[in-house]
Amino acid sequence: MRRLRTLPLTVAILSAGLVLTACGGGSSSDSASAKDSSPATPSATAGSGTDTAATPSPVDSASAATTTNGGGSSSSGGSTGSPASSQGSGGSSGGQRCRTADLAMSVAPGSGAQSVGSAGPVIIKMTNHGSRSCTMKGYPGVDLVGGGQTWSLSRQTSVAPHATTVAPGGSTSFTITYMPYSAGSGRQLDVKTIVITPPNETVSTDVPWEFQPVLLQDGATHPATYVGPVGS
């Protein structure tokens, strides 16, 4: 009979042990959960580290300094280039252009038609008597005046104009090609004066005409008398 009573007591003790084991298992699970949740704090720190990385690093700062230095170099280059630009402005069409007041104009030797019925050149020399270099580009305006008539000459478009810089005391030239008048060839223009206006100027200079009368072709599409660009 005593053995029969011992069996229930043993069962009761075993049951109590199982209950304690189950409680201990729950505690371990909670601890594991706590461990699983604990990395959230370092994760937030890593996120904070990412935000910090968005600020310029020493490498980025060096790059910025290089860019600044590059800008400084460009600025320095610009300063170095200023005198050249200042000198070059005289050589640019928008800078120190040649003004009529600074140009002395005359007929160069070797001008004039060599025979009747053949076109001849009148070379106009333009000398810079100013104190600075100047530039011209394009065609001068040329009027042949005489006998109460004025003929504004056409341009020689087959020759492209280019910028020509003239130093103080230096000179350049352009050419008037003309057809002398001969009896029965058409209308005659007894030229007395060449009225010359430099490119981009409005003030003109008069130069005497010292050659034969000219065949007047002011209504022709391709007249035999025309003017070339400066420097040609």
mmCIF file of C-alpha atoms in Angstrom:
data_model
loop_
_atom_site.group_PDB
_atom_site.id
_atom_site.type_symbol
_atom_site.label_atom_id
_atom_site.label_comp_id
_atom_site.label_asym_id
_atom_site.label_seq_id
_atom_site.Cartn_x
_atom_site.Cartn_y
_atom_site.Cartn_z
ATOM 1 C CA MET A 1 0.000 0.000 0.000
ATOM 2 C CA ARG A 2 2.851 2.380 0.726
ATOM 3 C CA ARG A 3 4.129 1.821 -2.779
ATOM 4 C CA LEU A 4 0.818 2.816 -4.247
ATOM 5 C CA ARG A 5 0.935 6.165 -2.365
ATOM 6 C CA THR A 6 4.453 6.931 -3.485
ATOM 7 C CA LEU A 7 3.533 6.830 -7.174
ATOM 8 C CA PRO A 8 1.146 9.799 -7.107
ATOM 9 C CA LEU A 9 3.714 11.798 -5.150
ATOM 10 C CA THR A 10 6.326 11.079 -7.772
ATOM 11 C CA VAL A 11 3.948 12.122 -10.520
ATOM 12 C CA ALA A 12 3.231 15.354 -8.675
ATOM 13 C CA ILE A 13 6.942 16.130 -8.333
ATOM 14 C CA LEU A 14 7.535 15.452 -12.031
ATOM 15 C CA SER A 15 4.633 17.705 -12.968
ATOM 16 C CA ALA A 16 6.025 20.499 -10.852
ATOM 17 C CA GLY A 17 9.383 20.083 -12.575
ATOM 18 C CA LEU A 18 7.785 20.385 -15.981
ATOM 19 C CA VAL A 19 6.044 23.598 -14.963
ATOM 20 C CA LEU A 20 9.324 25.097 -13.768
ATOM 21 C CA THR A 21 11.036 24.036 -16.994
ATOM 22 C CA ALA A 22 8.319 25.715 -19.060
ATOM 23 C CA CYS A 23 8.753 28.928 -17.089
ATOM 24 C CA GLY A 24 12.493 28.803 -17.624
ATOM 25 C CA GLY A 25 11.953 28.320 -21.380
ATOM 26 C CA GLY A 26 9.793 31.418 -21.474
ATOM 27 C CA SER A 27 12.504 33.417 -19.758
ATOM 28 C CA SER A 28 15.078 32.262 -22.312
ATOM 29 C CA SER A 29 12.763 33.226 -25.156
ATOM 30 C CA ASP A 30 12.245 36.689 -23.685
ATOM 31 C CA SER A 31 15.987 37.094 -23.287
ATOM 32 C CA ALA A 32 16.499 36.079 -26.913
ATOM 33 C CA SER A 33 13.872 38.568 -27.956
ATOM 34 C CA ALA A 34 15.682 41.243 -25.987
ATOM 35 C CA LYS A 35 18.934 40.275 -27.687
ATOM 36 C CA ASP A 36 17.229 40.414 -31.083
ATOM 37 C CA SER A 37 15.885 43.867 -30.386
ATOM 38 C CA SER A 38 19.142 45.222 -28.941
ATOM 39 C CA PRO A 39 20.891 45.693 -32.377
ATOM 40 C CA ALA A 40 18.290 48.345 -33.177
ATOM 41 C CA THR A 41 20.370 50.838 -31.228
ATOM 42 C CA PRO A 42 23.569 50.276 -33.262
ATOM 43 C CA SER A 43 21.415 50.398 -36.393
ATOM 44 C CA ALA A 44 20.264 53.870 -35.432
ATOM 45 C CA THR A 45 23.885 54.796 -34.788
ATOM 46 C CA ALA A 46 24.817 53.539 -38.238
ATOM 47 C CA GLY A 47 22.080 55.683 -39.668
ATOM 48 C CA SER A 48 23.528 58.639 -37.803
ATOM 49 C CA GLY A 49 26.919 57.747 -39.239
ATOM 50 C CA THR A 50 25.458 57.854 -42.749
ATOM 51 C CA ASP A 51 24.146 61.346 -42.118
ATOM 52 C CA THR A 52 27.581 62.395 -40.933
ATOM 53 C CA ALA A 53 29.136 60.970 -44.082
ATOM 54 C CA ALA A 54 26.990 63.395 -46.127
ATOM 55 C CA THR A 55 29.096 66.296 -44.845
ATOM 56 C CA PRO A 56 32.226 67.074 -46.895
ATOM 57 C CA SER A 57 35.090 64.732 -46.199
ATOM 58 C CA PRO A 58 38.703 65.919 -46.275
ATOM 59 C CA VAL A 59 38.874 64.599 -49.825
ATOM 60 C CA ASP A 60 35.803 66.594 -50.783
ATOM 61 C CA SER A 61 37.312 69.663 -49.157
ATOM 62 C CA ALA A 62 40.504 69.182 -51.127
ATOM 63 C CA SER A 63 38.485 68.899 -54.306
ATOM 64 C CA ALA A 64 36.675 72.102 -53.434
ATOM 65 C CA ALA A 65 40.003 73.793 -52.809
ATOM 66 C CA THR A 66 41.263 72.574 -56.160
ATOM 67 C CA THR A 67 38.205 74.006 -57.848
ATOM 68 C CA THR A 68 38.753 77.280 -56.043
ATOM 69 C CA ASN A 69 42.391 77.261 -57.036
ATOM 70 C CA GLY A 70 41.351 76.489 -60.567
ATOM 71 C CA GLY A 71 39.045 79.466 -60.462
ATOM 72 C CA GLY A 72 41.881 81.535 -59.088
ATOM 73 C CA SER A 73 44.119 80.355 -61.882
ATOM 74 C CA SER A 74 41.522 81.310 -64.428
ATOM 75 C CA SER A 75 41.185 84.677 -62.806
ATOM 76 C CA SER A 76 44.932 85.029 -62.783
ATOM 77 C CA GLY A 77 45.003 83.945 -66.402
ATOM 78 C CA GLY A 78 42.400 86.564 -67.115
ATOM 79 C CA SER A 79 44.560 89.182 -65.378
ATOM 80 C CA THR A 80 47.555 88.039 -67.367
ATOM 81 C CA GLY A 81 45.438 88.157 -70.493
ATOM 82 C CA SER A 82 44.149 91.661 -69.795
ATOM 83 C CA PRO A 83 47.097 93.487 -71.358
ATOM 84 C CA ALA A 84 46.880 91.120 -74.324
ATOM 85 C CA SER A 85 43.152 91.757 -74.500
ATOM 86 C CA SER A 86 43.838 95.470 -74.244
ATOM 87 C CA GLN A 87 46.342 95.231 -77.085
ATOM 88 C CA GLY A 88 44.118 92.787 -78.905
ATOM 89 C CA SER A 89 41.135 95.111 -78.657
ATOM 90 C CA GLY A 90 42.969 97.316 -81.062
ATOM 91 C CA GLY A 91 43.182 94.297 -83.321
ATOM 92 C CA SER A 92 39.520 93.399 -83.050
ATOM 93 C CA SER A 93 36.755 94.771 -85.190
ATOM 94 C CA GLY A 94 34.903 95.863 -82.052
ATOM 95 C CA GLY A 95 37.944 97.536 -80.397
ATOM 96 C CA GLN A 96 40.376 100.246 -81.496
ATOM 97 C CA ARG A 97 39.216 100.773 -85.034
ATOM 98 C CA CYS A 98 40.998 103.129 -87.400
ATOM 99 C CA ARG A 99 39.331 106.509 -87.455
ATOM 100 C CA THR A 100 39.366 108.860 -90.390
ATOM 101 C CA ALA A 101 41.124 111.549 -88.344
ATOM 102 C CA ASP A 102 44.092 109.199 -87.779
ATOM 103 C CA LEU A 103 44.516 108.173 -91.418
ATOM 104 C CA ALA A 104 46.424 110.037 -94.104
ATOM 105 C CA MET A 105 45.371 108.935 -97.600
ATOM 106 C CA SER A 106 47.274 109.283 -100.850
ATOM 107 C CA VAL A 107 47.630 107.661 -104.264
ATOM 108 C CA ALA A 108 50.496 105.152 -104.291
ATOM 109 C CA PRO A 109 53.082 105.046 -107.100
ATOM 110 C CA GLY A 110 52.330 102.654 -109.950
ATOM 111 C CA SER A 111 48.657 103.580 -110.136
ATOM 112 C CA GLY A 112 46.763 104.250 -113.378
ATOM 113 C CA ALA A 113 45.725 102.410 -116.518
ATOM 114 C CA GLN A 114 48.573 101.497 -118.826
ATOM 115 C CA SER A 115 46.646 101.621 -122.102
ATOM 116 C CA VAL A 116 43.371 102.885 -123.546
ATOM 117 C CA GLY A 117 40.567 100.353 -123.280
ATOM 118 C CA SER A 118 42.224 98.411 -120.470
ATOM 119 C CA ALA A 119 41.258 98.576 -116.807
ATOM 120 C CA GLY A 120 43.812 100.000 -114.432
ATOM 121 C CA PRO A 121 44.377 100.148 -110.662
ATOM 122 C CA VAL A 122 44.393 103.181 -108.422
ATOM 123 C CA ILE A 123 46.105 102.129 -105.200
ATOM 124 C CA ILE A 124 45.122 104.203 -102.184
ATOM 125 C CA LYS A 125 47.690 104.201 -99.382
ATOM 126 C CA MET A 126 46.328 104.673 -95.852
ATOM 127 C CA THR A 127 48.921 105.708 -93.245
ATOM 128 C CA ASN A 128 48.240 105.674 -89.525
ATOM 129 C CA HIS A 129 49.580 108.927 -88.070
ATOM 130 C CA GLY A 130 47.850 108.358 -84.743
ATOM 131 C CA SER A 131 49.536 107.365 -81.481
ATOM 132 C CA ARG A 132 48.112 103.832 -81.255
ATOM 133 C CA SER A 133 47.639 100.794 -83.442
ATOM 134 C CA CYS A 134 44.250 100.472 -85.061
ATOM 135 C CA THR A 135 42.349 97.945 -87.122
ATOM 136 C CA MET A 136 40.201 97.998 -90.227
ATOM 137 C CA LYS A 137 38.166 95.247 -91.804
ATOM 138 C CA GLY A 138 35.965 95.476 -94.846
ATOM 139 C CA TYR A 139 35.433 97.813 -97.739
ATOM 140 C CA PRO A 140 35.902 101.563 -97.749
ATOM 141 C CA GLY A 141 33.176 103.700 -99.205
ATOM 142 C CA VAL A 142 34.398 105.280 -102.445
ATOM 143 C CA ASP A 143 32.657 107.963 -104.507
ATOM 144 C CA LEU A 144 34.032 109.277 -107.776
ATOM 145 C CA VAL A 145 32.990 112.909 -108.101
ATOM 146 C CA GLY A 146 33.254 115.221 -111.093
ATOM 147 C CA GLY A 147 31.240 117.184 -113.647
ATOM 148 C CA GLY A 148 28.338 117.541 -111.227
ATOM 149 C CA GLN A 149 28.023 113.773 -110.885
ATOM 150 C CA THR A 150 28.789 111.310 -108.085
ATOM 151 C CA TRP A 151 29.295 107.598 -108.630
ATOM 152 C CA SER A 152 29.345 105.330 -105.566
ATOM 153 C CA LEU A 153 31.449 102.334 -106.530
ATOM 154 C CA SER A 154 30.466 98.686 -106.168
ATOM 155 C CA ARG A 155 32.502 96.237 -104.070
ATOM 156 C CA GLN A 156 34.785 93.489 -105.339
ATOM 157 C CA THR A 157 33.053 90.618 -103.567
ATOM 158 C CA SER A 158 35.334 87.981 -105.099
ATOM 159 C CA VAL A 159 38.000 89.009 -102.568
ATOM 160 C CA ALA A 160 37.141 88.295 -98.913
ATOM 161 C CA PRO A 161 37.950 91.095 -96.451
ATOM 162 C CA HIS A 162 40.171 90.408 -93.445
ATOM 163 C CA ALA A 163 41.167 92.412 -90.386
ATOM 164 C CA THR A 164 44.228 94.574 -90.956
ATOM 165 C CA THR A 165 46.051 96.163 -88.016
ATOM 166 C CA VAL A 166 48.135 99.250 -88.699
ATOM 167 C CA ALA A 167 50.814 100.355 -86.229
ATOM 168 C CA PRO A 168 51.550 104.046 -85.646
ATOM 169 C CA GLY A 169 53.462 105.255 -88.694
ATOM 170 C CA GLY A 170 52.537 102.110 -90.619
ATOM 171 C CA SER A 171 50.282 101.848 -93.636
ATOM 172 C CA THR A 172 47.957 99.596 -95.574
ATOM 173 C CA SER A 173 46.122 100.047 -98.853
ATOM 174 C CA PHE A 174 43.148 99.163 -101.006
ATOM 175 C CA THR A 175 42.676 99.218 -104.760
ATOM 176 C CA ILE A 176 40.179 100.961 -106.989
ATOM 177 C CA THR A 177 39.957 99.209 -110.342
ATOM 178 C CA TYR A 178 38.644 101.518 -113.067
ATOM 179 C CA MET A 179 37.880 101.430 -116.771
ATOM 180 C CA PRO A 180 39.080 104.516 -118.693
ATOM 181 C CA TYR A 181 36.605 106.200 -121.027
ATOM 182 C CA SER A 182 37.201 105.950 -124.763
ATOM 183 C CA ALA A 183 35.207 107.628 -127.519
ATOM 184 C CA GLY A 184 32.081 105.684 -128.406
ATOM 185 C CA SER A 185 32.331 103.356 -125.392
ATOM 186 C CA GLY A 186 29.496 104.945 -123.440
ATOM 187 C CA ARG A 187 29.091 107.793 -121.008
ATOM 188 C CA GLN A 188 32.046 109.714 -119.682
ATOM 189 C CA LEU A 189 32.701 110.744 -116.097
ATOM 190 C CA ASP A 190 35.379 113.397 -115.795
ATOM 191 C CA VAL A 191 36.499 112.569 -112.264
ATOM 192 C CA LYS A 192 38.112 115.289 -110.146
ATOM 193 C CA THR A 193 37.941 113.862 -106.637
ATOM 194 C CA ILE A 194 37.912 110.504 -104.874
ATOM 195 C CA VAL A 195 35.820 110.684 -101.692
ATOM 196 C CA ILE A 196 36.947 107.918 -99.313
ATOM 197 C CA THR A 197 35.266 106.755 -96.109
ATOM 198 C CA PRO A 198 37.191 104.102 -94.101
ATOM 199 C CA PRO A 199 35.316 100.962 -92.979
ATOM 200 C CA ASN A 200 32.909 101.558 -90.069
ATOM 201 C CA GLU A 201 33.430 105.321 -90.299
ATOM 202 C CA THR A 202 31.105 108.127 -91.410
ATOM 203 C CA VAL A 203 33.694 110.881 -91.951
ATOM 204 C CA SER A 204 35.344 110.964 -95.370
ATOM 205 C CA THR A 205 38.588 112.242 -96.882
ATOM 206 C CA ASP A 206 39.048 113.744 -100.361
ATOM 207 C CA VAL A 207 41.912 112.609 -102.590
ATOM 208 C CA PRO A 208 42.548 114.243 -106.008
ATOM 209 C CA TRP A 209 41.988 112.133 -109.147
ATOM 210 C CA GLU A 210 44.988 112.346 -111.472
ATOM 211 C CA PHE A 211 43.994 109.948 -114.261
ATOM 212 C CA GLN A 212 41.899 109.676 -117.393
ATOM 213 C CA PRO A 213 38.139 110.166 -117.440
ATOM 214 C CA VAL A 214 36.223 107.049 -116.395
ATOM 215 C CA LEU A 215 33.628 105.057 -118.300
ATOM 216 C CA LEU A 216 30.462 105.702 -116.297
ATOM 217 C CA GLN A 217 28.610 102.435 -115.646
ATOM 218 C CA ASP A 218 26.526 103.355 -112.632
ATOM 219 C CA GLY A 219 23.570 101.324 -113.929
ATOM 220 C CA ALA A 220 25.522 98.180 -114.829
ATOM 221 C CA THR A 221 25.142 94.903 -112.925
ATOM 222 C CA HIS A 222 28.874 94.166 -113.155
ATOM 223 C CA PRO A 223 30.653 97.471 -113.763
ATOM 224 C CA ALA A 224 34.314 97.448 -114.756
ATOM 225 C CA THR A 225 35.064 100.036 -112.064
ATOM 226 C CA TYR A 226 34.881 98.845 -108.439
ATOM 227 C CA VAL A 227 36.657 98.906 -105.057
ATOM 228 C CA GLY A 228 38.432 96.099 -103.196
ATOM 229 C CA PRO A 229 38.680 95.519 -99.425
ATOM 230 C CA VAL A 230 41.290 97.119 -97.191
ATOM 231 C CA GLY A 231 44.502 95.110 -97.148
ATOM 232 C CA SER A 232 43.959 93.625 -100.614
#
